[in-house]
């Protein structure tokens, strides 16, 4: 069994200054005013803490109940919000994919139209415009055909990789009049 300590020496505690508030320089002599004011600094600190303390905390029973019973509800709400964000992200991604596909199709259409336009204007080389080769057109029998219109017109298209010969017959009536 422990013996209880008597409080006889308690009054001596108040007469001693607070050790932490005293100057710490060992070479200097401690002034009497420092010893006497050390306790007031400690009490000033305690008074400041007491002033900052909240006097009373009131709990609203309804909001407390809502907080305590609302964990599941808030968890479901967070999941729902995350799912909505995910759906929105997917929708935006689909929109971007569709826009990219539309731009690609438009680019291909413009490329095909340019290809067709070039074919109509002067023909394409066999490399289909990919290597920027120059196509040379020669009319070897152009001068002879002007003199006689019943002969076939022959044109040659030369490129770096192929030679194409085209024969054009303008007067088809002679073939029908063989009777």
C-alpha positions as CSV (number, residue, x, y, z in Angstrom):
1,X,0.0,0.0,0.0
2,X,1.3,3.4,-1.0
3,X,1.5,6.2,1.4
4,X,-0.2,9.4,0.6
5,X,2.1,12.3,0.4
6,X,1.3,15.2,2.7
7,X,0.7,18.6,1.2
8,X,2.8,20.4,3.8
9,X,5.5,21.5,1.3
10,X,3.0,22.8,-1.3
11,X,3.3,26.4,-0.1
12,X,7.0,26.4,-0.8
13,X,6.3,25.6,-4.5
14,X,4.6,29.0,-5.0
15,X,7.5,30.9,-3.6
16,X,10.0,29.4,-6.1
17,X,10.1,31.0,-9.6
18,X,9.5,28.9,-12.7
19,X,12.7,27.4,-13.8
20,X,11.9,27.6,-17.6
21,X,11.3,31.3,-17.4
22,X,14.7,32.1,-15.9
23,X,17.6,33.3,-18.0
24,X,19.8,30.5,-19.2
25,X,23.1,32.1,-19.4
26,X,25.3,30.5,-16.7
27,X,27.9,33.2,-16.6
28,X,25.5,36.0,-15.8
29,X,24.1,36.7,-12.4
30,X,20.3,36.3,-12.2
31,X,18.6,39.6,-11.4
32,X,15.9,39.7,-8.7
33,X,13.4,41.3,-11.2
34,X,13.8,38.3,-13.6
35,X,13.1,35.9,-10.8
36,X,10.0,37.8,-9.7
37,X,8.6,38.3,-13.2
38,X,9.2,34.8,-14.4
39,X,5.9,33.5,-12.8
40,X,3.9,36.3,-14.4
41,X,4.9,35.2,-17.8
42,X,3.7,31.7,-17.2
43,X,0.4,33.0,-15.8
44,X,0.0,35.3,-18.8
45,X,0.3,32.3,-21.1
46,X,-2.3,30.4,-19.1
47,X,-4.7,33.4,-19.2
48,X,-4.3,33.6,-23.0
49,X,-5.1,29.9,-23.4
50,X,-8.2,30.3,-21.2
51,X,-9.5,33.3,-23.2
52,X,-9.1,31.3,-26.5
53,X,-11.0,28.3,-25.1
54,X,-14.5,27.7,-26.3
55,X,-17.0,28.0,-23.5
56,X,-19.6,25.7,-24.7
57,X,-20.2,23.2,-27.5
58,X,-23.8,22.6,-28.6
59,X,-24.7,19.6,-30.7
60,X,-27.7,19.7,-32.9
61,X,-29.3,16.3,-32.5
62,X,-30.7,16.2,-36.0
63,X,-27.4,17.0,-37.7
64,X,-25.6,14.6,-35.4
65,X,-28.1,11.9,-36.4
66,X,-27.7,12.7,-40.0
67,X,-23.9,12.5,-39.8
68,X,-23.9,9.2,-37.9
69,X,-26.5,7.5,-40.1
70,X,-25.4,9.1,-43.4
71,X,-22.2,7.2,-44.1
72,X,-23.8,4.7,-46.5
73,X,-25.7,7.4,-48.2
74,X,-22.6,9.5,-48.7
75,X,-20.7,6.5,-50.0
76,X,-23.4,5.7,-52.5
77,X,-23.5,9.4,-53.6
78,X,-19.7,9.3,-54.1
79,X,-19.9,6.2,-56.3
80,X,-22.8,7.7,-58.3
81,X,-20.8,10.9,-58.9
82,X,-17.7,8.9,-59.9
83,X,-19.8,6.8,-62.4
84,X,-21.3,10.0,-63.9
85,X,-17.8,11.4,-64.3
86,X,-16.7,8.2,-66.0
87,X,-19.8,8.3,-68.4
88,X,-19.0,11.9,-69.2
89,X,-15.4,11.1,-69.9
90,X,-16.5,8.2,-72.3
91,X,-18.9,10.5,-74.0
92,X,-16.2,13.2,-74.6
93,X,-13.9,10.5,-75.9
94,X,-16.5,9.2,-78.4
95,X,-17.1,12.8,-79.5
96,X,-13.3,13.3,-80.1
97,X,-13.1,9.9,-82.0
98,X,-16.1,10.9,-84.2
99,X,-14.5,14.2,-85.0
100,X,-11.2,12.6,-85.9
101,X,-13.0,10.0,-88.1
102,X,-15.0,12.8,-89.8
103,X,-11.8,14.8,-90.4
104,X,-10.1,11.7,-91.8
105,X,-13.0,11.0,-94.1
106,X,-13.1,14.6,-95.3
107,X,-9.3,14.5,-96.0
108,X,-9.7,11.2,-98.0
109,X,-12.7,12.7,-99.9
110,X,-10.7,15.8,-100.8
111,X,-7.8,13.6,-101.9
112,X,-10.0,11.5,-104.1
113,X,-11.6,14.6,-105.6
114,X,-8.2,16.0,-106.4
115,X,-7.2,12.7,-107.9
116,X,-10.3,12.6,-110.0
117,X,-9.9,16.2,-111.1
118,X,-6.3,15.5,-112.1
119,X,-7.5,12.5,-114.0
120,X,-10.1,14.5,-115.9
121,X,-7.8,17.4,-116.6
122,X,-4.8,15.6,-118.1
123,X,-4.5,12.1,-116.8
124,X,-2.5,10.6,-114.1
125,X,0.8,8.8,-114.3
126,X,0.9,5.2,-113.3
127,X,2.4,6.2,-109.9
128,X,-0.9,8.0,-109.2
129,X,0.6,11.3,-108.3
130,X,2.7,9.9,-105.5
131,X,6.3,10.6,-106.7
132,X,5.8,13.9,-108.6
133,X,7.1,12.4,-111.9
134,X,6.5,14.4,-115.0
135,X,4.3,12.8,-117.7
136,X,5.3,13.4,-121.3
137,X,2.5,13.6,-123.9
138,X,3.5,13.0,-127.5
139,X,1.3,13.1,-130.6
140,X,3.3,11.2,-133.2
141,X,0.7,11.1,-135.9
142,X,-1.1,14.4,-135.2
143,X,0.0,16.1,-138.4
144,X,-1.0,13.1,-140.5
145,X,-4.4,12.8,-139.0
146,X,-5.3,16.4,-139.7
147,X,-5.0,15.6,-143.4
148,X,-7.1,12.6,-143.4
149,X,-9.9,12.4,-140.9
150,X,-10.8,8.8,-141.5
151,X,-7.6,7.4,-140.0
152,X,-7.4,6.5,-136.3
153,X,-5.8,9.0,-134.0
154,X,-3.0,7.5,-131.9
155,X,-1.6,9.1,-128.8
156,X,1.2,7.9,-126.6
157,X,1.5,8.7,-122.9
158,X,5.0,8.2,-121.5
159,X,6.0,8.2,-117.9
160,X,9.1,6.9,-116.1
161,X,7.5,3.5,-115.5
162,X,5.1,2.9,-118.4
163,X,4.1,3.6,-121.9
164,X,0.4,3.9,-122.8
165,X,-0.9,4.0,-126.3
166,X,-4.5,5.3,-127.0
167,X,-6.2,4.9,-130.4
168,X,-9.2,7.2,-131.1
169,X,-11.4,6.7,-134.1
170,X,-13.7,9.6,-134.8
171,X,-15.5,8.5,-137.9
172,X,-17.5,5.4,-136.9
173,X,-20.0,5.7,-139.8
174,X,-17.7,3.8,-142.1
175,X,-18.0,0.6,-140.1
176,X,-21.8,0.7,-140.2
177,X,-21.9,1.3,-144.0
178,X,-20.2,-2.0,-145.0
179,X,-23.4,-3.2,-146.8
